[in-house]
């Protein structure tokens, strides 16, 4: 059976595929280690969320090295023919970070399980506790820089009509009343939509209504005809905003992996406060 699965995958669609097409799927769980050990989707392989970040101070959210990426994705058995199903236990931040990482690797054969573990468990789908260790591959890493935003990609574009910035942090972080770096505030011109506002808590953390989200983005100046940069503190929460824009069909989006931990700790970056 073909693995032509949609980018936004519902639990029922995945449940149908588990029995008859599981050999072509690679289900990657970026939940906490505790939740993965407690229960996970049958066949799922765990990636420790922090493994998706370099973890090096003072900018811990940056992309891991090519060697680290090789080790991670070889261990979980990634190969070009696999269709990755990404999910987590928090509403899509780490799963979105995983999908951004796959874009960086050039592996665009993937789906996001809408609502992740919350939807799967709360709606009665089967789980297991077996720790799955797939046959390792020798995953050859080639870094595609197109989805990656750096400081020097952002500063020259500030104020441009064809450019927008989505700040996925909390309102307090955005307006500078909550400071998690040497300096507080936001990138000039950045629009603040907290990542938590993308989750529908009455529908097991599925994404909110996509038409309404698109209208909100348009109203705030984050329309599809612009290049959009998304960030948070370490490009974890903004994994979800990146993913949401992928699902909405934005053609030109980048994740700023340095995020505020870099921007707010440097001395040469412009900052605005409300």
mmCIF file of C-alpha atoms in Angstrom:
data_model
loop_
_atom_site.group_PDB
_atom_site.id
_atom_site.type_symbol
_atom_site.label_atom_id
_atom_site.label_comp_id
_atom_site.label_asym_id
_atom_site.label_seq_id
_atom_site.Cartn_x
_atom_site.Cartn_y
_atom_site.Cartn_z
ATOM 1 C CA UNK A 1 0.000 0.000 0.000
ATOM 2 C CA UNK A 2 1.213 3.491 -0.816
ATOM 3 C CA UNK A 3 2.244 5.709 2.048
ATOM 4 C CA UNK A 4 0.711 8.809 0.487
ATOM 5 C CA UNK A 5 -0.398 10.113 3.852
ATOM 6 C CA UNK A 6 -1.410 13.736 4.446
ATOM 7 C CA UNK A 7 0.892 16.101 6.282
ATOM 8 C CA UNK A 8 -1.766 16.563 8.973
ATOM 9 C CA UNK A 9 -2.673 13.020 9.943
ATOM 10 C CA UNK A 10 -5.616 12.083 12.142
ATOM 11 C CA UNK A 11 -5.414 9.271 14.662
ATOM 12 C CA UNK A 12 -7.992 7.186 12.808
ATOM 13 C CA UNK A 13 -5.919 7.372 9.627
ATOM 14 C CA UNK A 14 -2.808 6.177 11.424
ATOM 15 C CA UNK A 15 -4.707 3.406 13.216
ATOM 16 C CA UNK A 16 -5.828 2.050 9.838
ATOM 17 C CA UNK A 17 -2.243 1.940 8.600
ATOM 18 C CA UNK A 18 -0.614 0.344 11.638
ATOM 19 C CA UNK A 19 -1.637 -3.184 10.736
ATOM 20 C CA UNK A 20 -1.286 -3.230 6.968
ATOM 21 C CA UNK A 21 1.493 -0.777 6.146
ATOM 22 C CA UNK A 22 3.683 -0.448 9.196
ATOM 23 C CA UNK A 23 6.847 -1.609 7.387
ATOM 24 C CA UNK A 24 6.956 1.629 5.376
ATOM 25 C CA UNK A 25 6.322 3.868 8.374
ATOM 26 C CA UNK A 26 8.790 5.173 10.928
ATOM 27 C CA UNK A 27 6.853 6.480 13.922
ATOM 28 C CA UNK A 28 9.040 8.866 15.905
ATOM 29 C CA UNK A 29 7.937 9.829 19.404
ATOM 30 C CA UNK A 30 9.429 13.040 20.812
ATOM 31 C CA UNK A 31 7.519 12.762 24.082
ATOM 32 C CA UNK A 32 9.316 12.822 27.415
ATOM 33 C CA UNK A 33 11.242 9.652 28.261
ATOM 34 C CA UNK A 34 8.798 9.059 31.124
ATOM 35 C CA UNK A 35 5.723 9.219 28.928
ATOM 36 C CA UNK A 36 7.324 7.086 26.237
ATOM 37 C CA UNK A 37 8.123 4.399 28.805
ATOM 38 C CA UNK A 38 4.590 4.598 30.202
ATOM 39 C CA UNK A 39 2.909 4.067 26.849
ATOM 40 C CA UNK A 40 3.387 4.911 23.194
ATOM 41 C CA UNK A 41 1.944 4.160 19.793
ATOM 42 C CA UNK A 42 2.732 0.561 18.755
ATOM 43 C CA UNK A 43 6.026 0.493 16.879
ATOM 44 C CA UNK A 44 7.048 4.005 17.888
ATOM 45 C CA UNK A 45 10.731 4.784 18.400
ATOM 46 C CA UNK A 46 11.757 7.390 20.928
ATOM 47 C CA UNK A 47 13.878 10.453 20.227
ATOM 48 C CA UNK A 48 14.780 12.354 23.374
ATOM 49 C CA UNK A 49 13.494 15.882 22.631
ATOM 50 C CA UNK A 50 16.693 17.591 23.699
ATOM 51 C CA UNK A 51 18.627 15.453 21.208
ATOM 52 C CA UNK A 52 17.104 17.649 18.503
ATOM 53 C CA UNK A 53 19.054 20.629 19.848
ATOM 54 C CA UNK A 54 22.795 21.158 20.110
ATOM 55 C CA UNK A 55 22.416 22.058 23.783
ATOM 56 C CA UNK A 56 25.495 24.277 23.772
ATOM 57 C CA UNK A 57 25.291 27.477 25.877
ATOM 58 C CA UNK A 58 24.524 30.251 25.412
ATOM 59 C CA UNK A 59 22.450 29.296 22.357
ATOM 60 C CA UNK A 60 21.260 25.767 23.226
ATOM 61 C CA UNK A 61 18.542 25.546 20.588
ATOM 62 C CA UNK A 62 20.804 25.510 17.570
ATOM 63 C CA UNK A 63 20.901 22.603 15.143
ATOM 64 C CA UNK A 64 23.056 19.696 16.314
ATOM 65 C CA UNK A 65 26.227 18.931 14.390
ATOM 66 C CA UNK A 66 26.121 16.755 11.294
ATOM 67 C CA UNK A 67 27.773 13.993 13.335
ATOM 68 C CA UNK A 68 25.109 14.225 16.038
ATOM 69 C CA UNK A 69 22.343 14.191 13.439
ATOM 70 C CA UNK A 70 23.915 11.162 11.780
ATOM 71 C CA UNK A 71 23.972 9.320 15.097
ATOM 72 C CA UNK A 72 20.380 10.211 16.026
ATOM 73 C CA UNK A 73 18.766 9.318 12.737
ATOM 74 C CA UNK A 74 20.900 6.246 12.101
ATOM 75 C CA UNK A 75 19.939 4.918 15.541
ATOM 76 C CA UNK A 76 16.209 5.287 14.889
ATOM 77 C CA UNK A 77 16.501 3.631 11.480
ATOM 78 C CA UNK A 78 15.726 6.533 9.174
ATOM 79 C CA UNK A 79 16.137 5.831 5.473
ATOM 80 C CA UNK A 80 14.895 7.705 2.399
ATOM 81 C CA UNK A 81 12.059 5.228 1.799
ATOM 82 C CA UNK A 82 10.526 5.671 5.246
ATOM 83 C CA UNK A 83 7.473 7.834 5.824
ATOM 84 C CA UNK A 84 7.985 9.470 9.210
ATOM 85 C CA UNK A 85 5.061 9.958 11.581
ATOM 86 C CA UNK A 86 6.015 12.651 14.101
ATOM 87 C CA UNK A 87 4.244 13.104 17.410
ATOM 88 C CA UNK A 88 4.808 14.263 20.978
ATOM 89 C CA UNK A 89 2.979 14.596 24.295
ATOM 90 C CA UNK A 90 2.670 18.390 24.450
ATOM 91 C CA UNK A 91 0.641 19.584 21.466
ATOM 92 C CA UNK A 92 3.228 19.719 18.720
ATOM 93 C CA UNK A 93 6.297 21.741 19.728
ATOM 94 C CA UNK A 94 8.857 18.949 19.707
ATOM 95 C CA UNK A 95 7.155 17.171 16.810
ATOM 96 C CA UNK A 96 7.371 20.430 14.878
ATOM 97 C CA UNK A 97 11.035 20.765 15.781
ATOM 98 C CA UNK A 98 11.525 17.230 14.445
ATOM 99 C CA UNK A 99 9.783 18.103 11.188
ATOM 100 C CA UNK A 100 11.904 21.251 10.823
ATOM 101 C CA UNK A 101 14.982 19.052 11.362
ATOM 102 C CA UNK A 102 13.773 16.628 8.697
ATOM 103 C CA UNK A 103 13.373 19.569 6.319
ATOM 104 C CA UNK A 104 16.978 20.523 7.090
ATOM 105 C CA UNK A 105 17.977 16.946 6.239
ATOM 106 C CA UNK A 106 15.962 17.029 3.025
ATOM 107 C CA UNK A 107 13.641 14.224 4.209
ATOM 108 C CA UNK A 108 10.199 15.620 3.381
ATOM 109 C CA UNK A 109 8.319 12.323 3.486
ATOM 110 C CA UNK A 110 6.493 12.867 6.788
ATOM 111 C CA UNK A 111 3.222 13.484 8.618
ATOM 112 C CA UNK A 112 2.285 15.065 11.936
ATOM 113 C CA UNK A 113 -0.153 13.144 14.121
ATOM 114 C CA UNK A 114 -2.748 15.786 14.980
ATOM 115 C CA UNK A 115 -2.896 16.085 18.760
ATOM 116 C CA UNK A 116 -0.139 13.547 19.263
ATOM 117 C CA UNK A 117 -0.194 11.264 22.276
ATOM 118 C CA UNK A 118 -3.093 13.119 23.918
ATOM 119 C CA UNK A 119 -5.412 12.411 21.002
ATOM 120 C CA UNK A 120 -4.171 8.851 20.555
ATOM 121 C CA UNK A 121 -4.608 7.825 24.192
ATOM 122 C CA UNK A 122 -7.715 9.828 25.061
ATOM 123 C CA UNK A 123 -9.584 8.508 22.040
ATOM 124 C CA UNK A 124 -8.890 4.879 22.848
ATOM 125 C CA UNK A 125 -6.277 3.804 20.315
ATOM 126 C CA UNK A 126 -3.894 0.954 21.194
ATOM 127 C CA UNK A 127 -0.664 1.590 23.056
ATOM 128 C CA UNK A 128 2.332 -0.491 24.049
ATOM 129 C CA UNK A 129 5.187 -0.285 26.546
ATOM 130 C CA UNK A 130 7.768 -2.252 24.564
ATOM 131 C CA UNK A 131 10.902 -0.215 23.885
ATOM 132 C CA UNK A 132 11.447 -0.528 20.156
ATOM 133 C CA UNK A 133 14.993 -0.701 18.802
ATOM 134 C CA UNK A 134 14.868 -0.784 15.001
ATOM 135 C CA UNK A 135 17.706 -1.962 12.823
ATOM 136 C CA UNK A 136 20.162 0.918 12.631
ATOM 137 C CA UNK A 137 20.907 2.604 9.320
ATOM 138 C CA UNK A 138 23.893 4.640 8.182
ATOM 139 C CA UNK A 139 21.988 7.859 7.583
ATOM 140 C CA UNK A 140 23.991 10.221 5.409
ATOM 141 C CA UNK A 141 23.465 13.789 6.553
ATOM 142 C CA UNK A 142 23.361 16.647 4.082
ATOM 143 C CA UNK A 143 22.321 19.939 5.639
ATOM 144 C CA UNK A 144 19.883 22.010 3.581
ATOM 145 C CA UNK A 145 20.161 25.554 4.931
ATOM 146 C CA UNK A 146 16.942 26.804 3.288
ATOM 147 C CA UNK A 147 14.733 26.213 6.373
ATOM 148 C CA UNK A 148 17.344 27.733 8.721
ATOM 149 C CA UNK A 149 17.308 31.405 9.696
ATOM 150 C CA UNK A 150 20.397 33.078 11.133
ATOM 151 C CA UNK A 151 20.846 36.575 12.575
ATOM 152 C CA UNK A 152 22.322 37.780 9.297
ATOM 153 C CA UNK A 153 19.256 36.556 7.412
ATOM 154 C CA UNK A 154 16.985 38.613 9.663
ATOM 155 C CA UNK A 155 18.625 41.983 10.303
ATOM 156 C CA UNK A 156 18.816 43.106 6.638
ATOM 157 C CA UNK A 157 15.122 42.239 6.147
ATOM 158 C CA UNK A 158 13.714 44.103 9.160
ATOM 159 C CA UNK A 159 10.996 46.481 8.023
ATOM 160 C CA UNK A 160 10.667 44.940 4.566
ATOM 161 C CA UNK A 161 7.158 44.584 3.157
ATOM 162 C CA UNK A 162 7.802 41.015 2.055
ATOM 163 C CA UNK A 163 9.074 39.811 5.429
ATOM 164 C CA UNK A 164 7.456 38.826 8.716
ATOM 165 C CA UNK A 165 8.500 37.389 12.069
ATOM 166 C CA UNK A 166 6.331 35.138 14.236
ATOM 167 C CA UNK A 167 7.375 35.231 17.892
ATOM 168 C CA UNK A 168 5.874 32.103 19.499
ATOM 169 C CA UNK A 169 6.875 33.028 23.056
ATOM 170 C CA UNK A 170 4.568 34.222 25.814
ATOM 171 C CA UNK A 171 3.273 37.796 25.858
ATOM 172 C CA UNK A 172 5.508 38.570 28.827
ATOM 173 C CA UNK A 173 8.625 37.421 27.015
ATOM 174 C CA UNK A 174 7.603 39.394 23.938
ATOM 175 C CA UNK A 175 6.945 42.670 25.753
ATOM 176 C CA UNK A 176 10.049 42.362 27.913
ATOM 177 C CA UNK A 177 8.343 41.937 31.296
ATOM 178 C CA UNK A 178 9.696 38.369 31.490
ATOM 179 C CA UNK A 179 13.393 38.250 30.665
ATOM 180 C CA UNK A 180 15.109 34.933 29.866
ATOM 181 C CA UNK A 181 18.295 36.339 28.345
ATOM 182 C CA UNK A 182 20.635 39.241 29.026
ATOM 183 C CA UNK A 183 18.134 41.511 27.335
ATOM 184 C CA UNK A 184 14.341 41.281 27.145
ATOM 185 C CA UNK A 185 11.887 42.369 24.484
ATOM 186 C CA UNK A 186 11.410 41.275 20.890
ATOM 187 C CA UNK A 187 12.833 41.524 17.413
ATOM 188 C CA UNK A 188 11.548 44.786 15.867
ATOM 189 C CA UNK A 189 8.362 44.159 13.909
ATOM 190 C CA UNK A 190 7.818 40.648 15.287
ATOM 191 C CA UNK A 191 4.225 39.515 15.760
ATOM 192 C CA UNK A 192 3.429 37.617 18.950
ATOM 193 C CA UNK A 193 1.184 34.565 18.879
ATOM 194 C CA UNK A 194 1.943 32.289 21.821
ATOM 195 C CA UNK A 195 2.400 28.687 20.672
ATOM 196 C CA UNK A 196 -0.163 27.586 23.277
ATOM 197 C CA UNK A 197 -2.833 29.425 21.303
ATOM 198 C CA UNK A 198 -2.399 26.924 18.457
ATOM 199 C CA UNK A 199 -3.687 23.987 20.540
ATOM 200 C CA UNK A 200 -7.372 23.149 20.947
ATOM 201 C CA UNK A 201 -7.649 21.856 24.502
ATOM 202 C CA UNK A 202 -11.225 20.721 23.935
ATOM 203 C CA UNK A 203 -10.070 18.467 21.087
ATOM 204 C CA UNK A 204 -7.154 16.685 22.772
ATOM 205 C CA UNK A 205 -4.508 19.238 21.736
ATOM 206 C CA UNK A 206 -5.265 19.077 18.039
ATOM 207 C CA UNK A 207 -4.421 22.182 16.067
ATOM 208 C CA UNK A 208 -7.005 24.945 16.209
ATOM 209 C CA UNK A 209 -9.285 25.624 13.240
ATOM 210 C CA UNK A 210 -6.938 26.198 10.328
ATOM 211 C CA UNK A 211 -9.160 28.630 8.426
ATOM 212 C CA UNK A 212 -9.469 30.828 11.501
ATOM 213 C CA UNK A 213 -5.733 30.598 12.131
ATOM 214 C CA UNK A 214 -5.001 31.645 8.556
ATOM 215 C CA UNK A 215 -7.317 34.616 8.879
ATOM 216 C CA UNK A 216 -5.624 35.639 12.117
ATOM 217 C CA UNK A 217 -2.195 35.398 10.512
ATOM 218 C CA UNK A 218 -3.370 37.462 7.547
ATOM 219 C CA UNK A 219 -4.830 40.115 9.856
ATOM 220 C CA UNK A 220 -1.507 40.345 11.702
ATOM 221 C CA UNK A 221 0.523 40.694 8.524
ATOM 222 C CA UNK A 222 1.900 37.133 8.452
ATOM 223 C CA UNK A 223 0.480 36.230 5.054
ATOM 224 C CA UNK A 224 1.660 33.535 2.647
ATOM 225 C CA UNK A 225 3.144 36.012 0.166
ATOM 226 C CA UNK A 226 5.910 36.903 2.646
ATOM 227 C CA UNK A 227 8.967 35.155 3.905
ATOM 228 C CA UNK A 228 8.158 34.288 7.520
ATOM 229 C CA UNK A 229 10.724 33.614 10.238
ATOM 230 C CA UNK A 230 9.491 31.868 13.378
ATOM 231 C CA UNK A 231 11.273 31.726 16.710
ATOM 232 C CA UNK A 232 10.836 31.372 20.474
ATOM 233 C CA UNK A 233 13.565 31.014 23.111
ATOM 234 C CA UNK A 234 15.303 27.918 21.673
ATOM 235 C CA UNK A 235 13.215 27.007 18.562
ATOM 236 C CA UNK A 236 11.233 24.397 20.460
ATOM 237 C CA UNK A 237 7.887 26.157 20.910
ATOM 238 C CA UNK A 238 8.307 27.694 17.464
ATOM 239 C CA UNK A 239 8.532 24.178 16.090
ATOM 240 C CA UNK A 240 4.737 24.261 16.326
ATOM 241 C CA UNK A 241 4.371 27.581 14.521
ATOM 242 C CA UNK A 242 6.719 26.314 11.802
ATOM 243 C CA UNK A 243 4.633 23.143 11.514
ATOM 244 C CA UNK A 244 1.362 25.080 11.421
ATOM 245 C CA UNK A 245 2.632 27.190 8.537
ATOM 246 C CA UNK A 246 3.785 24.058 6.703
ATOM 247 C CA UNK A 247 0.294 22.626 7.058
ATOM 248 C CA UNK A 248 -1.245 25.894 5.865
ATOM 249 C CA UNK A 249 0.953 25.768 2.765
ATOM 250 C CA UNK A 250 3.332 28.653 3.371
ATOM 251 C CA UNK A 251 5.993 28.492 0.639
ATOM 252 C CA UNK A 252 8.779 30.449 2.334
ATOM 253 C CA UNK A 253 9.254 29.837 6.055
ATOM 254 C CA UNK A 254 12.367 29.496 8.158
ATOM 255 C CA UNK A 255 13.026 28.534 11.753
ATOM 256 C CA UNK A 256 15.425 30.799 13.608
ATOM 257 C CA UNK A 257 17.287 28.152 15.586
ATOM 258 C CA UNK A 258 19.288 30.644 17.629
ATOM 259 C CA UNK A 259 15.983 32.223 18.701
ATOM 260 C CA UNK A 260 15.836 34.602 21.658
ATOM 261 C CA UNK A 261 18.610 32.815 23.515
ATOM 262 C CA UNK A 262 20.886 34.134 20.785
ATOM 263 C CA UNK A 263 19.177 37.410 19.882
ATOM 264 C CA UNK A 264 18.704 38.498 23.494
ATOM 265 C CA UNK A 265 22.226 37.540 24.566
ATOM 266 C CA UNK A 266 24.070 39.319 21.778
ATOM 267 C CA UNK A 267 24.915 43.007 21.958
ATOM 268 C CA UNK A 268 24.630 43.764 18.236
ATOM 269 C CA UNK A 269 20.964 42.821 17.676
ATOM 270 C CA UNK A 270 18.186 45.451 17.684
ATOM 271 C CA UNK A 271 15.453 45.007 20.289
ATOM 272 C CA UNK A 272 12.004 46.550 20.708
ATOM 273 C CA UNK A 273 9.759 46.664 23.758
ATOM 274 C CA UNK A 274 6.022 47.336 23.937
#
